Tab-separated table of N, CA and C in Angstrom:
chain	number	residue	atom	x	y	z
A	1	UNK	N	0.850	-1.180	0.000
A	1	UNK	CA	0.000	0.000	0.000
A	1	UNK	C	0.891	1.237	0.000
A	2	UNK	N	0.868	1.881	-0.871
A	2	UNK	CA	1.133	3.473	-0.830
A	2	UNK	C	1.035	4.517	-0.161
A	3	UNK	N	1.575	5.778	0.311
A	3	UNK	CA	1.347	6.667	0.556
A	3	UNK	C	0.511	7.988	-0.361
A	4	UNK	N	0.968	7.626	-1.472
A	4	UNK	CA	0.254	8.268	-2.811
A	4	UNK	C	-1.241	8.423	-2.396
A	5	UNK	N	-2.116	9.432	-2.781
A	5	UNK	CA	-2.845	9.680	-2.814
A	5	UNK	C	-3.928	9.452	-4.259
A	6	UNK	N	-4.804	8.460	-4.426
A	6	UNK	CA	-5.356	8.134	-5.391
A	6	UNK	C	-5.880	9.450	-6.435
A	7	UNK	N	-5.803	10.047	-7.360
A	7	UNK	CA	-5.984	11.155	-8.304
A	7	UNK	C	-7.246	10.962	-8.259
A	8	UNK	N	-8.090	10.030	-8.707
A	8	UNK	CA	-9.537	9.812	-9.280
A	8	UNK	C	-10.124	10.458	-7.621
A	9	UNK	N	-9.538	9.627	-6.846
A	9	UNK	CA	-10.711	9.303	-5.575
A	9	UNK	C	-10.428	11.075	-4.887
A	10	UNK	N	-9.166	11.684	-5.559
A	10	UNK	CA	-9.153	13.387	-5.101
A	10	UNK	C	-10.058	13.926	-5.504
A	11	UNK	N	-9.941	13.687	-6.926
A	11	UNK	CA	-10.883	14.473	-7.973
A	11	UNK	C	-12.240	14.702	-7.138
A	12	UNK	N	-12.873	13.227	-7.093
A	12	UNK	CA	-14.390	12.953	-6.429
A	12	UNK	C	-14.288	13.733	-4.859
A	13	UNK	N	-13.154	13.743	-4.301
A	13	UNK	CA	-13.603	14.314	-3.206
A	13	UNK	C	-13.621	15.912	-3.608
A	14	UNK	N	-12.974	16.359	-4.376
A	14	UNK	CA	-13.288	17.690	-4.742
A	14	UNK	C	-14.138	18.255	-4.902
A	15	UNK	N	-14.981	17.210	-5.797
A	15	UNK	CA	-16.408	17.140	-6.436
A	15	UNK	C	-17.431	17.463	-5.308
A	16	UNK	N	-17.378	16.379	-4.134
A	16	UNK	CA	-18.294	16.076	-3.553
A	16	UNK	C	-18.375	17.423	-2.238
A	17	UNK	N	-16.928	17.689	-2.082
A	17	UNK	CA	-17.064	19.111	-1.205
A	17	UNK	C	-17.266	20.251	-1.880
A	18	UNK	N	-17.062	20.379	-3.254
A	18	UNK	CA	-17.945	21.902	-4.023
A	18	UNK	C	-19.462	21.431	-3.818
A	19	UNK	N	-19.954	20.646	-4.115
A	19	UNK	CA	-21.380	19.927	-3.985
A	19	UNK	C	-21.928	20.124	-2.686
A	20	UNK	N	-20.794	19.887	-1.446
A	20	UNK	CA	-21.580	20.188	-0.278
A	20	UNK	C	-21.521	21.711	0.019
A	21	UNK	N	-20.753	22.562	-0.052
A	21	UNK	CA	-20.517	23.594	0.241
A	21	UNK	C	-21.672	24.382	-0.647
A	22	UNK	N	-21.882	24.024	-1.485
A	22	UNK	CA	-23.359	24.806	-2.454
A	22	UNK	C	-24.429	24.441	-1.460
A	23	UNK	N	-24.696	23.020	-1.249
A	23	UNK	CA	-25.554	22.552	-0.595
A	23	UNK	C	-25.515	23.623	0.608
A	24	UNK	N	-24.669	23.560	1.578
A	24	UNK	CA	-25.097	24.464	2.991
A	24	UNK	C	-25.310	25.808	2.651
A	25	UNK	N	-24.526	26.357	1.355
A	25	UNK	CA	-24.754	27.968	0.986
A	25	UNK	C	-26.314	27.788	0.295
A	26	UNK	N	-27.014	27.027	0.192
A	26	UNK	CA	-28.431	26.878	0.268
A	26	UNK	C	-29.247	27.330	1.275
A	27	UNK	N	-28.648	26.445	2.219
A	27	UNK	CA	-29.775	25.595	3.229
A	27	UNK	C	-29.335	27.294	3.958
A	28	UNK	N	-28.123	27.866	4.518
A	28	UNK	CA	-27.756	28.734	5.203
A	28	UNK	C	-28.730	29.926	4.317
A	29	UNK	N	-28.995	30.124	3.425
A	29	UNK	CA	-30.037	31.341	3.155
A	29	UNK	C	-31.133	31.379	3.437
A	30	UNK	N	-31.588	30.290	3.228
A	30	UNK	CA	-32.948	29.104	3.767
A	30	UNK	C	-33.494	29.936	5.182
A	31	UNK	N	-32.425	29.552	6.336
A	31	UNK	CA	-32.564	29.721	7.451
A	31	UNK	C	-32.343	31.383	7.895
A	32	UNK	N	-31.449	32.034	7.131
A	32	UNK	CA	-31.568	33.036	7.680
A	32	UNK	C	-32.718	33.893	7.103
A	33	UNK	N	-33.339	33.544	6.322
A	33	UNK	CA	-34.475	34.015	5.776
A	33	UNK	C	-35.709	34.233	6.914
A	34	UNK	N	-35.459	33.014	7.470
A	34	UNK	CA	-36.384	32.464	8.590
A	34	UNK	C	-35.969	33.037	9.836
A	35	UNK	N	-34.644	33.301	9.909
A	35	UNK	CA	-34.222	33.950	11.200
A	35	UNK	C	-33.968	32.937	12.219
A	36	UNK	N	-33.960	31.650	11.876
A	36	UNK	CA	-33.421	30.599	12.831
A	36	UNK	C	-32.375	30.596	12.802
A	37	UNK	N	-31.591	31.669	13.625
A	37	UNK	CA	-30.242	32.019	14.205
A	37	UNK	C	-29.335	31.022	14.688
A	38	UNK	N	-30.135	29.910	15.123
A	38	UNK	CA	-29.185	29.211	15.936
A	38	UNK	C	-28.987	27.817	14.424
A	39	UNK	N	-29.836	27.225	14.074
A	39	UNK	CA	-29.743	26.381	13.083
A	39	UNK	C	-28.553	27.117	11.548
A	40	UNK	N	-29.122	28.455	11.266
A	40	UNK	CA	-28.035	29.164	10.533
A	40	UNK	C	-26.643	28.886	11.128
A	41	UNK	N	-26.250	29.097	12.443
A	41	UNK	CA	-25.368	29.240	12.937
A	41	UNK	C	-23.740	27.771	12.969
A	42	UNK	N	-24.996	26.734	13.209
A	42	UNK	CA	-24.555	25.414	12.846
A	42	UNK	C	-24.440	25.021	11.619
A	43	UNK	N	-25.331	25.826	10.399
A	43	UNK	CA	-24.666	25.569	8.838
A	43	UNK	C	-23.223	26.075	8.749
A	44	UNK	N	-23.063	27.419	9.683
A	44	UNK	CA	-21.707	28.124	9.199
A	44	UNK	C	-20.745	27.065	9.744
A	45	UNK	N	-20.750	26.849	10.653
A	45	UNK	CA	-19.828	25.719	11.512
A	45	UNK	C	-19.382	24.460	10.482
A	46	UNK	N	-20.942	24.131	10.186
A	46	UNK	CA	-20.656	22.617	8.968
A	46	UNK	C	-19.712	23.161	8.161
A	47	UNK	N	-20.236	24.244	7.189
A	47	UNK	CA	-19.755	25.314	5.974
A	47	UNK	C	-18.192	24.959	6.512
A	48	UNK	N	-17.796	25.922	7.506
A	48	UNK	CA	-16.577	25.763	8.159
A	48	UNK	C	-15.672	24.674	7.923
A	49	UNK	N	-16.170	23.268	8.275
A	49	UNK	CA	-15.531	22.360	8.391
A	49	UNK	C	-15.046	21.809	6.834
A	50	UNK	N	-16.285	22.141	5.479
A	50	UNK	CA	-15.914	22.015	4.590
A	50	UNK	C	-15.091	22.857	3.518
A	51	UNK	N	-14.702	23.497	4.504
A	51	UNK	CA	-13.565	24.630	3.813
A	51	UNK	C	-12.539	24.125	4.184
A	52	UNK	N	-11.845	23.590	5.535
A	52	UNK	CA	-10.999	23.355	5.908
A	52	UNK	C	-10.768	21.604	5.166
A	53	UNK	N	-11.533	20.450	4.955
A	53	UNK	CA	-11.961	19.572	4.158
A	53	UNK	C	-10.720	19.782	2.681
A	54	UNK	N	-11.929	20.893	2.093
A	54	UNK	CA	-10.777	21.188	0.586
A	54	UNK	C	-9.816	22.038	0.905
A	55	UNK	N	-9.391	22.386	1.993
A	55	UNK	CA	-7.800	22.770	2.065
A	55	UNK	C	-7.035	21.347	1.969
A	56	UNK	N	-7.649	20.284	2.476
A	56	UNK	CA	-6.914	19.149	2.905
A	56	UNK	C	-6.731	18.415	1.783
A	57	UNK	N	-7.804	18.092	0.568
A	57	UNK	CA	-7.393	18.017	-0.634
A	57	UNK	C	-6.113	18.338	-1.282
A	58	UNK	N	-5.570	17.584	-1.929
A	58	UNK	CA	-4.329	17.951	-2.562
A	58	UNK	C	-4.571	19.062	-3.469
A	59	UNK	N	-3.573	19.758	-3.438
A	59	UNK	CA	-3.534	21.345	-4.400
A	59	UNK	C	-3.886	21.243	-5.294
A	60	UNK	N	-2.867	20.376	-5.820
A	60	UNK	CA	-3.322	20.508	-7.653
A	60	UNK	C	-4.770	19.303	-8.599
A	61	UNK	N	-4.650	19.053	-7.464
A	61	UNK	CA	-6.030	18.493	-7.483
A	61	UNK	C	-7.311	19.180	-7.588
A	62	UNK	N	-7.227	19.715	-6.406
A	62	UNK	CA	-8.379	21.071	-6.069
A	62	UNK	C	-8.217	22.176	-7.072
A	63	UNK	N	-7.158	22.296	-7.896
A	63	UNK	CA	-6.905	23.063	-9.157
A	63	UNK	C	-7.500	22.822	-10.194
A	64	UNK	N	-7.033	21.756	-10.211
A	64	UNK	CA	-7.434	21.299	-11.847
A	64	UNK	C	-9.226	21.233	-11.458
A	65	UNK	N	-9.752	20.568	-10.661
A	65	UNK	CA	-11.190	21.247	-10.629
A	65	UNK	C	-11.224	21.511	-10.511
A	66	UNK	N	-11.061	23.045	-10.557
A	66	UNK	CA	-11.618	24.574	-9.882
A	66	UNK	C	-11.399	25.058	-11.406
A	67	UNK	N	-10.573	24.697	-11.899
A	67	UNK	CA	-11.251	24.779	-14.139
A	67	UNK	C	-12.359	24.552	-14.779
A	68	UNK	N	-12.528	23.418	-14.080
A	68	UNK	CA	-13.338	22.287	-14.973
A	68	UNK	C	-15.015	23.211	-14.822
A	69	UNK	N	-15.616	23.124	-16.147
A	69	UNK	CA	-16.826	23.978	-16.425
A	69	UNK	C	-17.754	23.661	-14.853
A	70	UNK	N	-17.928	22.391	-14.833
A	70	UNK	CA	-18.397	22.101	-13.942
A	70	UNK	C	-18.543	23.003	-12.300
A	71	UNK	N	-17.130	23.337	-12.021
A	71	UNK	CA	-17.301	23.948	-10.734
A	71	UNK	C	-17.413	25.028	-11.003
A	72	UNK	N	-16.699	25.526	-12.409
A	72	UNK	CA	-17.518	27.214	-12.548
A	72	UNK	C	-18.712	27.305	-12.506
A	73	UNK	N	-19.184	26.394	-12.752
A	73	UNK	CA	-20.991	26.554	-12.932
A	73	UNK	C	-21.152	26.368	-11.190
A	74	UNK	N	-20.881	25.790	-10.425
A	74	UNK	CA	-20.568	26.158	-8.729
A	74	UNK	C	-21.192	27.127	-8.416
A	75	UNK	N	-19.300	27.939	-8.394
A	75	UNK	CA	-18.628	29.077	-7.992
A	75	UNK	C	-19.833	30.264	-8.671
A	76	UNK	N	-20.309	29.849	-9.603
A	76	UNK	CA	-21.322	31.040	-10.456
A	76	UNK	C	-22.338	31.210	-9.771
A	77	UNK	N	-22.993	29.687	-9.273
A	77	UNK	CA	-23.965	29.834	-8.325
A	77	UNK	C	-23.475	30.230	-6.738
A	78	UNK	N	-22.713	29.720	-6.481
A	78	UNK	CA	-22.868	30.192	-4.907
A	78	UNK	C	-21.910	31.635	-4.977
A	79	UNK	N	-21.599	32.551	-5.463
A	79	UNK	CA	-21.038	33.434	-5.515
A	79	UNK	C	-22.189	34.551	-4.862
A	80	UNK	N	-23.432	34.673	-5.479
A	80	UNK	CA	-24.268	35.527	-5.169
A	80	UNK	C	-25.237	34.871	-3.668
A	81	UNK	N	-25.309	33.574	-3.922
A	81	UNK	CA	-25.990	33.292	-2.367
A	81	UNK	C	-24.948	33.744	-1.445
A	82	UNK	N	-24.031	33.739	-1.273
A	82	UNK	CA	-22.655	34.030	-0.443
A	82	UNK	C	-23.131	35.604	-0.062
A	83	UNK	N	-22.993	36.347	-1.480
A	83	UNK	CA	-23.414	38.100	-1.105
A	83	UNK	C	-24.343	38.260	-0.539
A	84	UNK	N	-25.530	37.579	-0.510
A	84	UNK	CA	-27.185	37.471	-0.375
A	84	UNK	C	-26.920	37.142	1.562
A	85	UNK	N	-26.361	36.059	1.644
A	85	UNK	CA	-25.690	35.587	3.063
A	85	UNK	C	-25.441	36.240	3.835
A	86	UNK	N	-24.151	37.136	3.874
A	86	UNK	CA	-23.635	38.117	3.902
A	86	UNK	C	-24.376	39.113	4.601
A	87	UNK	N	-25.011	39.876	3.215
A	87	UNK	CA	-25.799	40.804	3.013
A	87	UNK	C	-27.035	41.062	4.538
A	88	UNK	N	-28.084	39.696	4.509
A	88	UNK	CA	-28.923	39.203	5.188
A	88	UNK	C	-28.774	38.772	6.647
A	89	UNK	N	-27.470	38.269	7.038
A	89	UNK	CA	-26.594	38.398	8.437
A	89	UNK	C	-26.151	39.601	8.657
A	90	UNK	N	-25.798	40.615	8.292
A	90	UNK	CA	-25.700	41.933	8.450
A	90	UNK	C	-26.752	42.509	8.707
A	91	UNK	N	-27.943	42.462	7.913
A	91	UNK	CA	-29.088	43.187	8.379
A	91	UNK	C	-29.985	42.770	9.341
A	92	UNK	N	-29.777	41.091	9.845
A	92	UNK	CA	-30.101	40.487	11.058
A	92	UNK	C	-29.370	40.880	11.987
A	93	UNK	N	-28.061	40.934	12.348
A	93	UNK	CA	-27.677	41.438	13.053
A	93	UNK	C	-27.787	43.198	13.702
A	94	UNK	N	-27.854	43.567	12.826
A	94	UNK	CA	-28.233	45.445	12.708
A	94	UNK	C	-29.567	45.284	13.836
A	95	UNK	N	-30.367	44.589	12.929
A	95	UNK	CA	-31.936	44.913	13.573
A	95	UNK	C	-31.727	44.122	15.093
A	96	UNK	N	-30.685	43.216	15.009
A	96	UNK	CA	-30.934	42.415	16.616
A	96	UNK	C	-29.634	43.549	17.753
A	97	UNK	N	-29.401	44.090	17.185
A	97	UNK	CA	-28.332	45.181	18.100
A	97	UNK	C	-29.470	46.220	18.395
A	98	UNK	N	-30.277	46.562	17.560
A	98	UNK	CA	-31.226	47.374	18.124
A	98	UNK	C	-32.208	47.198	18.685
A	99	UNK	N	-32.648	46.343	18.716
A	99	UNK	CA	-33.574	45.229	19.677
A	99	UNK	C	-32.883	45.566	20.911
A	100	UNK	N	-31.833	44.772	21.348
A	100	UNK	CA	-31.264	44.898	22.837
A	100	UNK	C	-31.010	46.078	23.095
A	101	UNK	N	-30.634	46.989	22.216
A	101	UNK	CA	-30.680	48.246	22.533
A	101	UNK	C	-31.609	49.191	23.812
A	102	UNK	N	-32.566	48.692	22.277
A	102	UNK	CA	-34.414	49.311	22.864
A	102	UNK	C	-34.796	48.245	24.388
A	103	UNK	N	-34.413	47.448	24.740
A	103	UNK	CA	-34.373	46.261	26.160
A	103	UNK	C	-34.027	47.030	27.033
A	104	UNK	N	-32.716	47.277	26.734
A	104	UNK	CA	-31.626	48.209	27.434
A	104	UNK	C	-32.292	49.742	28.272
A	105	UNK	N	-32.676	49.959	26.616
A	105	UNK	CA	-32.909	51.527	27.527
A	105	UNK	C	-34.573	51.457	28.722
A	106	UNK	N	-35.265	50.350	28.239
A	106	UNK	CA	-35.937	49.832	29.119
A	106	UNK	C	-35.940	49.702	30.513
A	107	UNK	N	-34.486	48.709	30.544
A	107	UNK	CA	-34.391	48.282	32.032
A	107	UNK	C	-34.066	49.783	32.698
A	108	UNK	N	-32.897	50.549	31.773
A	108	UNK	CA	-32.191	51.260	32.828
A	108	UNK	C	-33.429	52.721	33.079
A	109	UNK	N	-34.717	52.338	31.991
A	109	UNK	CA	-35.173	53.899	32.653
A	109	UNK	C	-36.554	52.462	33.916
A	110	UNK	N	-36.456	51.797	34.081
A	110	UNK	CA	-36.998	50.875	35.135
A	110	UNK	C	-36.249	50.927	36.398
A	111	UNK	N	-34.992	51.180	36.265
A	111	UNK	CA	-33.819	50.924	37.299
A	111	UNK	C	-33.874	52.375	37.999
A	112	UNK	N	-34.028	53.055	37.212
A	112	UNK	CA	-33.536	54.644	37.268
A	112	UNK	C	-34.746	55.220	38.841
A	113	UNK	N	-34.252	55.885	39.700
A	113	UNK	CA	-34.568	56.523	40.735
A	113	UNK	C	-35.598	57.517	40.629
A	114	UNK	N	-36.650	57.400	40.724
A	114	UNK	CA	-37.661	58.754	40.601
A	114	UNK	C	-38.269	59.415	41.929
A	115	UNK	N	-37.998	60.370	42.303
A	115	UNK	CA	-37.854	60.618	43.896
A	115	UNK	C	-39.424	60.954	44.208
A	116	UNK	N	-40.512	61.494	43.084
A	116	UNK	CA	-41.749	61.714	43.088
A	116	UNK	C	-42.729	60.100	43.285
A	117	UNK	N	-41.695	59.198	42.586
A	117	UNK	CA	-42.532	57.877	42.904
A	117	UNK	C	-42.040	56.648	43.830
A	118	UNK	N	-40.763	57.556	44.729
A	118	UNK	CA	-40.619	56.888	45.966
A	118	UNK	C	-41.658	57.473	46.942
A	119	UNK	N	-41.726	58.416	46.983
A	119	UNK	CA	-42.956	59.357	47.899
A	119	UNK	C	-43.815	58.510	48.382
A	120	UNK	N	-44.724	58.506	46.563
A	120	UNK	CA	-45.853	57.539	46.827
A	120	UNK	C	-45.690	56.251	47.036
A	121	UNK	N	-44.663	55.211	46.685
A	121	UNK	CA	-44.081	54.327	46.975
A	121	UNK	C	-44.116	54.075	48.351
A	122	UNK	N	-44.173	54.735	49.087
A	122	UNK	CA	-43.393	54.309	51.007
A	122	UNK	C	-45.235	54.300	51.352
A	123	UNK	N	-44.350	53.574	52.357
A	123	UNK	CA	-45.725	52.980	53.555
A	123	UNK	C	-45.234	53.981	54.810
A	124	UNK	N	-46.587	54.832	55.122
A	124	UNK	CA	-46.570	54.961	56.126
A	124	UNK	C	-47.017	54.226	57.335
């Protein structure tokens, strides 16, 4: 047995991680559409793992498909779900910073000392 790394069986894994990585840049628009923050959150993680995946792929392997019409037709598609991604986690996030915001200024005018409604407040 060899140390060599089989060419064909690279190729296919190349294949099969552009394939998944479209797949979660799917499912991840899917969800943030929906605002299920936490399920989005675990696509990025998966996403994650399949980036690091085709780093592990041999180079020129992961080269020579990254030519082939095939993954341009990919890269063509998930290029704009990626911006869309992006785009849509930014403006979830925006609107959820101002959410806690508006919480915020809540508690602290709740917290806050009003000396006219300790008055009435006390037991004589």
């Amino acid at each position: 047995m060899s140390d060599e790394k089989n060419p064909d069986a690279e190729a296919q894994k190349a294949r099969d991680l552009w394939q998944m990585y479209r797949m979660l840049s799917q499912e991840l628009l899917k969800f943030i559409d929906k605002e299920d923050i936490d399920e989005f959150l675990d696509l990025v993680r998966q996403r994650g793992i399949v980036v690091d995946r085709m780093k592990a792929v041999d180079l020129d392997v992961m080269q020579a498909f990254r030519e082939t019409p095939e993954c341009q037709g990919y890269i063509q598609e998930i290029r704009p779900l990626d911006m869309q991604i992006v785009y849509k986690a930014r403006a979830w996030l925006n609107k959820s910073r101002r959410k806690n915001a508006m919480v915020r200024s809540y508690d602290l005018n709740a917290l806050s000392v009003h000396p006219a409604g300790n008055l009435v407040n006390q037991k004589y």
